[in-house]
Amino acid sequence: MRLFVGLLALVPVAGHAETHDVRMLTRGETGAMIYEPAYLEIAPGDTVRFLPAQRGHNAASIPEMLPEGADRFIGQIDEEIAVIFEVEGRYGIKCSPHYAMGMVMIVDVGEVDGAAPLPDGLPDRARERMSDLLGR
């Protein structure tokens, strides 16, 4: 019995992954064409559920803001999707039809270089909203 208990002590305990809900909105507390919340800091292995709280939106990764080794994703319009974020880094998320209107969010997974610049080629409104989210 002692040996069994001793062996159990050597087995690593998996951390509890969390699920974070993000609402996709045409209008919310902070303005038009937004995700609520628009910024998340999460741990590797956590899940983000994108909820179509109002019609006409989706969630998709921004290819220029995808950490190396992470998989792209794109949800359908008005589709609830759940994405597990395994790779550390900064992810840019967009609503495909409202990207140019600045409907974006940022998900920071694990340790992230907060000073990393935003990539070139973002629509002006998306760049402005992301800069606001990052306090730049």
XYZ file of N, CA and C in Angstrom:
408
model
N 0.825 -1.188 0.000
C 0.000 0.000 0.000
C 0.872 1.255 0.000
N 1.948 1.248 0.802
C 2.847 2.407 0.836
C 3.443 2.696 -0.524
N 3.835 1.644 -1.228
C 4.419 1.807 -2.556
C 3.413 2.459 -3.502
N 2.152 2.032 -3.445
C 1.116 2.590 -4.305
C 0.933 4.082 -4.027
N 0.849 4.461 -2.761
C 0.690 5.873 -2.394
C 1.909 6.660 -2.834
N 3.087 6.088 -2.690
C 4.310 6.755 -3.121
C 4.331 6.981 -4.623
N 3.874 6.011 -5.385
C 3.807 6.163 -6.835
C 2.790 7.224 -7.249
N 1.686 7.290 -6.546
C 0.692 8.314 -6.854
C 1.265 9.717 -6.664
N 2.140 9.870 -5.706
C 2.742 11.181 -5.461
C 3.618 11.620 -6.622
N 4.109 10.668 -7.417
C 4.969 10.988 -8.547
C 4.192 11.341 -9.813
N 2.897 11.030 -9.850
C 2.084 11.304 -11.031
C 1.771 12.798 -11.070
N 2.116 13.469 -12.182
C 1.819 14.893 -12.253
C 0.315 15.135 -12.294
N -0.103 16.179 -11.620
C -1.514 16.536 -11.596
C -1.759 17.562 -12.684
N -2.681 17.259 -13.567
C -2.999 18.192 -14.650
C -3.732 19.398 -14.086
N -3.368 20.564 -14.595
C -4.052 21.770 -14.165
C -5.453 21.806 -14.735
N -6.276 22.615 -14.127
C -7.647 22.755 -14.610
C -7.695 23.810 -15.694
N -8.013 23.380 -16.879
C -8.184 24.330 -17.972
C -9.502 25.064 -17.744
N -9.513 26.340 -18.081
C -10.702 27.155 -17.906
C -11.369 27.409 -19.246
N -12.645 27.744 -19.186
C -13.395 28.159 -20.370
C -13.790 29.612 -20.176
N -13.526 30.412 -21.195
C -13.818 31.845 -21.169
C -14.851 32.135 -22.256
N -15.918 32.815 -21.905
C -16.953 33.158 -22.866
C -16.737 34.559 -23.412
N -16.862 34.690 -24.729
C -16.749 35.975 -25.419
C -18.011 36.151 -26.249
N -18.686 37.259 -26.029
C -19.906 37.554 -26.788
C -19.561 38.386 -28.017
N -20.177 38.030 -29.141
C -20.001 38.779 -30.381
C -21.226 39.679 -30.539
N -20.974 41.012 -30.573
C -22.073 41.975 -30.494
C -22.026 43.030 -31.592
N -23.185 43.418 -32.064
C -23.297 44.556 -32.966
C -23.150 45.847 -32.170
N -23.721 45.867 -30.975
C -23.582 47.011 -30.081
C -23.515 46.491 -28.657
N -22.557 47.018 -27.905
C -22.397 46.628 -26.513
C -22.066 47.835 -25.662
N -21.632 47.581 -24.454
C -21.328 48.653 -23.504
C -20.206 49.573 -23.972
N -19.284 49.049 -24.757
C -18.124 49.859 -25.164
C -18.186 50.343 -26.605
N -19.319 50.108 -27.292
C -19.437 50.621 -28.648
C -20.059 49.634 -29.614
N -19.801 49.901 -30.901
C -20.378 49.089 -31.969
C -19.354 48.098 -32.502
N -19.859 46.973 -33.001
C -19.040 45.925 -33.615
C -17.895 45.520 -32.684
N -18.262 44.816 -31.613
C -17.283 44.485 -30.579
C -17.411 43.036 -30.121
N -16.339 42.594 -29.532
C -16.324 41.371 -28.736
C -16.318 41.818 -27.277
N -17.068 41.118 -26.447
C -17.028 41.397 -25.005
C -16.686 40.109 -24.285
N -15.558 40.051 -23.593
C -14.515 41.077 -23.517
C -13.691 41.114 -24.807
N -13.007 42.232 -25.006
C -12.196 42.414 -26.210
C -10.742 42.015 -25.987
N -10.387 41.723 -24.739
C -9.011 41.314 -24.425
C -9.074 40.239 -23.355
N -8.318 39.171 -23.566
C -8.223 38.095 -22.583
C -6.767 37.718 -22.368
N -6.421 37.407 -21.136
C -5.155 36.757 -20.786
C -5.538 35.395 -20.237
N -5.066 34.342 -20.914
C -5.441 32.989 -20.527
C -4.202 32.104 -20.454
N -4.390 30.915 -19.921
C -3.303 29.942 -19.813
C -3.354 28.981 -21.001
N -2.210 28.434 -21.397
C -2.225 27.408 -22.440
C -3.161 26.266 -22.037
N -3.963 25.806 -22.991
C -4.929 24.748 -22.720
C -6.322 25.262 -22.394
N -6.451 26.561 -22.145
C -7.767 27.135 -21.887
C -8.579 27.186 -23.176
N -9.883 27.217 -23.021
C -10.819 27.286 -24.135
C -11.506 28.641 -24.139
N -11.700 29.191 -25.330
C -12.510 30.393 -25.494
C -13.715 30.008 -26.331
N -14.907 30.278 -25.773
C -16.154 30.065 -26.512
C -16.622 31.400 -27.064
N -16.785 31.467 -28.375
C -17.275 32.663 -29.045
C -18.779 32.484 -29.242
N -19.551 33.355 -28.586
C -21.001 33.217 -28.550
C -21.668 34.279 -29.428
N -22.514 33.870 -30.368
C -23.201 34.827 -31.231
C -24.377 35.473 -30.496
N -24.072 36.452 -29.650
C -25.109 37.103 -28.848
C -26.031 37.956 -29.718
N -25.512 38.482 -30.804
C -26.309 39.226 -31.780
C -25.924 38.708 -33.164
N -26.829 38.750 -34.084
C -26.645 38.111 -35.393
C -25.637 38.841 -36.281
N -25.030 38.051 -37.204
C -24.195 38.611 -38.253
C -22.700 38.597 -38.000
N -22.246 37.835 -36.986
C -20.831 37.862 -36.617
C -20.219 36.461 -36.608
N -18.895 36.441 -36.678
C -18.144 35.201 -36.514
C -16.848 35.521 -35.776
N -16.072 34.500 -35.533
C -14.742 34.653 -34.947
C -13.761 33.881 -35.818
N -12.664 34.553 -36.176
C -11.644 33.932 -37.022
C -10.281 34.462 -36.597
N -9.279 33.621 -36.664
C -7.923 34.074 -36.351
C -7.422 34.983 -37.465
N -6.600 35.952 -37.085
C -5.952 36.838 -38.046
C -4.598 36.208 -38.364
N -4.367 35.782 -39.613
C -3.135 35.045 -39.933
C -1.855 35.772 -39.518
N -1.830 37.098 -39.630
C -0.628 37.863 -39.280
C -0.418 37.957 -37.767
N -1.406 37.529 -36.997
C -1.313 37.579 -35.533
C -1.553 36.201 -34.944
N -0.858 35.238 -35.505
C -0.975 33.857 -35.063
C 0.409 33.371 -34.646
N 0.568 32.927 -33.400
C 1.884 32.445 -32.981
C 2.351 31.275 -33.847
N 3.654 31.179 -33.996
C 4.228 30.077 -34.773
C 3.796 28.746 -34.171
N 3.305 27.864 -35.036
C 2.875 26.543 -34.599
C 1.406 26.456 -34.226
N 0.713 27.593 -34.177
C -0.716 27.589 -33.845
C -1.540 27.370 -35.110
N -2.674 26.733 -34.955
C -3.568 26.468 -36.079
C -4.553 27.612 -36.262
N -4.838 27.923 -37.519
C -5.859 28.922 -37.842
C -7.237 28.360 -37.531
N -8.174 29.253 -37.295
C -9.567 28.832 -37.164
C -10.463 29.903 -37.769
N -11.622 29.479 -38.213
C -12.626 30.405 -38.727
C -14.001 29.804 -38.471
N -14.809 30.556 -37.747
C -16.176 30.128 -37.489
C -17.104 30.667 -38.559
N -18.220 30.036 -38.706
C -19.247 30.497 -39.641
C -20.032 31.649 -39.000
N -20.702 32.422 -39.818
C -21.532 33.503 -39.319
C -22.623 32.914 -38.412
N -22.820 33.542 -37.261
C -23.822 33.145 -36.259
C -23.562 31.762 -35.659
N -22.317 31.300 -35.714
C -21.959 29.991 -35.165
C -21.226 30.161 -33.841
N -21.653 29.403 -32.850
C -20.886 29.334 -31.598
C -19.744 28.367 -31.832
N -18.522 28.821 -31.547
C -17.379 27.925 -31.668
C -16.561 27.984 -30.384
N -15.905 26.891 -30.097
C -15.010 26.807 -28.953
C -13.623 26.489 -29.481
N -12.649 27.300 -29.075
C -11.277 27.136 -29.533
C -10.388 26.887 -28.323
N -9.600 25.825 -28.377
C -8.619 25.544 -27.326
C -7.303 26.167 -27.761
N -6.755 27.041 -26.935
C -5.508 27.740 -27.235
C -4.359 27.017 -26.537
N -3.608 26.231 -27.307
C -2.512 25.430 -26.760
C -1.168 26.142 -26.841
N -0.935 26.903 -27.909
C 0.362 27.520 -28.171
C 0.414 28.905 -27.532
N 1.469 29.170 -26.764
C 1.634 30.487 -26.143
C 1.858 31.556 -27.193
N 1.387 32.748 -26.882
C 1.607 33.882 -27.760
C 0.383 34.771 -27.848
N 0.485 35.760 -28.720
C -0.602 36.723 -28.927
C -1.391 36.347 -30.176
N -2.700 36.242 -30.003
C -3.613 35.919 -31.088
C -4.497 37.132 -31.382
N -4.599 37.475 -32.648
C -5.572 38.456 -33.090
C -6.785 37.721 -33.612
N -7.958 38.190 -33.207
C -9.219 37.582 -33.617
C -10.034 38.655 -34.336
N -10.727 38.266 -35.394
C -11.541 39.219 -36.147
C -12.913 38.626 -36.443
N -13.852 39.522 -36.671
C -15.129 39.170 -37.276
C -14.927 39.433 -38.754
N -15.010 38.410 -39.571
C -14.683 38.547 -40.993
C -15.470 39.660 -41.693
N -16.808 39.745 -41.550
C -17.506 40.805 -42.268
C -17.307 42.202 -41.676
N -16.834 42.306 -40.443
C -16.711 43.615 -39.792
C -15.267 43.956 -39.405
N -14.322 43.294 -40.017
C -12.899 43.497 -39.725
C -12.490 44.952 -40.004
N -12.877 45.477 -41.165
C -12.502 46.849 -41.525
C -13.162 47.873 -40.615
N -14.255 47.477 -39.939
C -14.930 48.368 -38.993
C -14.310 48.285 -37.609
N -13.287 47.451 -37.470
C -12.569 47.350 -36.203
C -13.104 46.314 -35.240
N -13.872 45.337 -35.721
C -14.358 44.284 -34.823
C -13.265 43.238 -34.666
N -12.426 43.471 -33.652
C -11.272 42.624 -33.365
C -11.139 42.444 -31.859
N -10.362 41.461 -31.499
C -9.996 41.264 -30.098
C -8.610 40.638 -30.033
N -8.056 40.612 -28.837
C -6.735 40.023 -28.605
C -6.854 38.981 -27.503
N -6.229 37.841 -27.736
C -6.116 36.792 -26.724
C -4.630 36.553 -26.503
N -4.153 36.844 -25.302
C -2.771 36.557 -24.923
C -2.754 35.254 -24.140
N -1.967 34.308 -24.639
C -1.892 32.977 -24.036
C -0.519 32.804 -23.405
N -0.498 32.581 -22.090
C 0.768 32.377 -21.391
C 1.626 33.621 -21.393
N 2.937 33.411 -21.492
C 3.905 34.509 -21.492
C 3.922 35.171 -22.863
N 3.672 36.475 -22.892
C 3.608 37.212 -24.151
C 4.471 38.456 -24.036
N 5.212 38.750 -25.106
C 5.999 39.977 -25.165
C 5.039 41.133 -25.429
N 4.709 41.870 -24.393
C 3.754 42.960 -24.502
C 4.213 44.092 -25.389
N 5.512 44.192 -25.661
C 6.044 45.279 -26.482
C 6.082 44.928 -27.964
N 5.701 43.703 -28.318
C 5.749 43.301 -29.727
C 4.841 44.209 -30.549
N 5.324 44.675 -31.698
C 4.506 45.578 -32.524
C 3.349 44.842 -33.181
N 2.315 45.597 -33.499
C 1.219 45.039 -34.291
C 1.707 44.874 -35.724
N 1.242 43.863 -36.423
C 1.728 43.631 -37.796
C 1.231 44.706 -38.764
N 1.980 44.873 -39.839
C 1.545 45.767 -40.914
C 0.332 45.151 -41.602
N -0.416 45.984 -42.273
C -1.515 45.486 -43.085
C -2.849 45.371 -42.380
N -2.914 45.697 -41.070
C -4.206 45.669 -40.394
C -5.050 46.844 -40.886
N -6.368 46.662 -41.041
C -7.211 47.812 -41.371
C -7.068 48.894 -40.288
N -7.204 50.146 -40.682
C -6.984 51.263 -39.754
C -7.803 51.149 -38.478
N -9.095 50.861 -38.589
C -9.948 50.767 -37.393
C -9.535 49.591 -36.509
N -9.129 48.472 -37.127
C -8.668 47.315 -36.357
C -7.385 47.662 -35.609
N -6.450 48.329 -36.275
C -5.195 48.747 -35.632
C -5.480 49.699 -34.474
N -6.378 50.637 -34.686
C -6.722 51.609 -33.642
C -7.323 50.905 -32.417
N -8.251 49.981 -32.657
C -8.896 49.290 -31.527
C -7.885 48.408 -30.793
N -7.018 47.715 -31.543
C -6.019 46.856 -30.893
C -5.025 47.699 -30.092
N -4.627 48.829 -30.630
C -3.724 49.729 -29.907
C -4.371 50.181 -28.607
N -5.654 50.500 -28.651
C -6.375 50.891 -27.432
C -6.386 49.746 -26.421
N -6.637 48.516 -26.907
C -6.671 47.365 -26.019
C -5.333 47.135 -25.328
N -4.255 47.426 -26.046
C -2.914 47.197 -25.510
C -2.347 48.435 -24.790
N -3.120 49.503 -24.740
C -2.681 50.704 -24.042
C -1.542 51.412 -24.743
N -1.545 51.397 -26.047
C -0.458 52.027 -26.812
C -0.893 53.349 -27.381
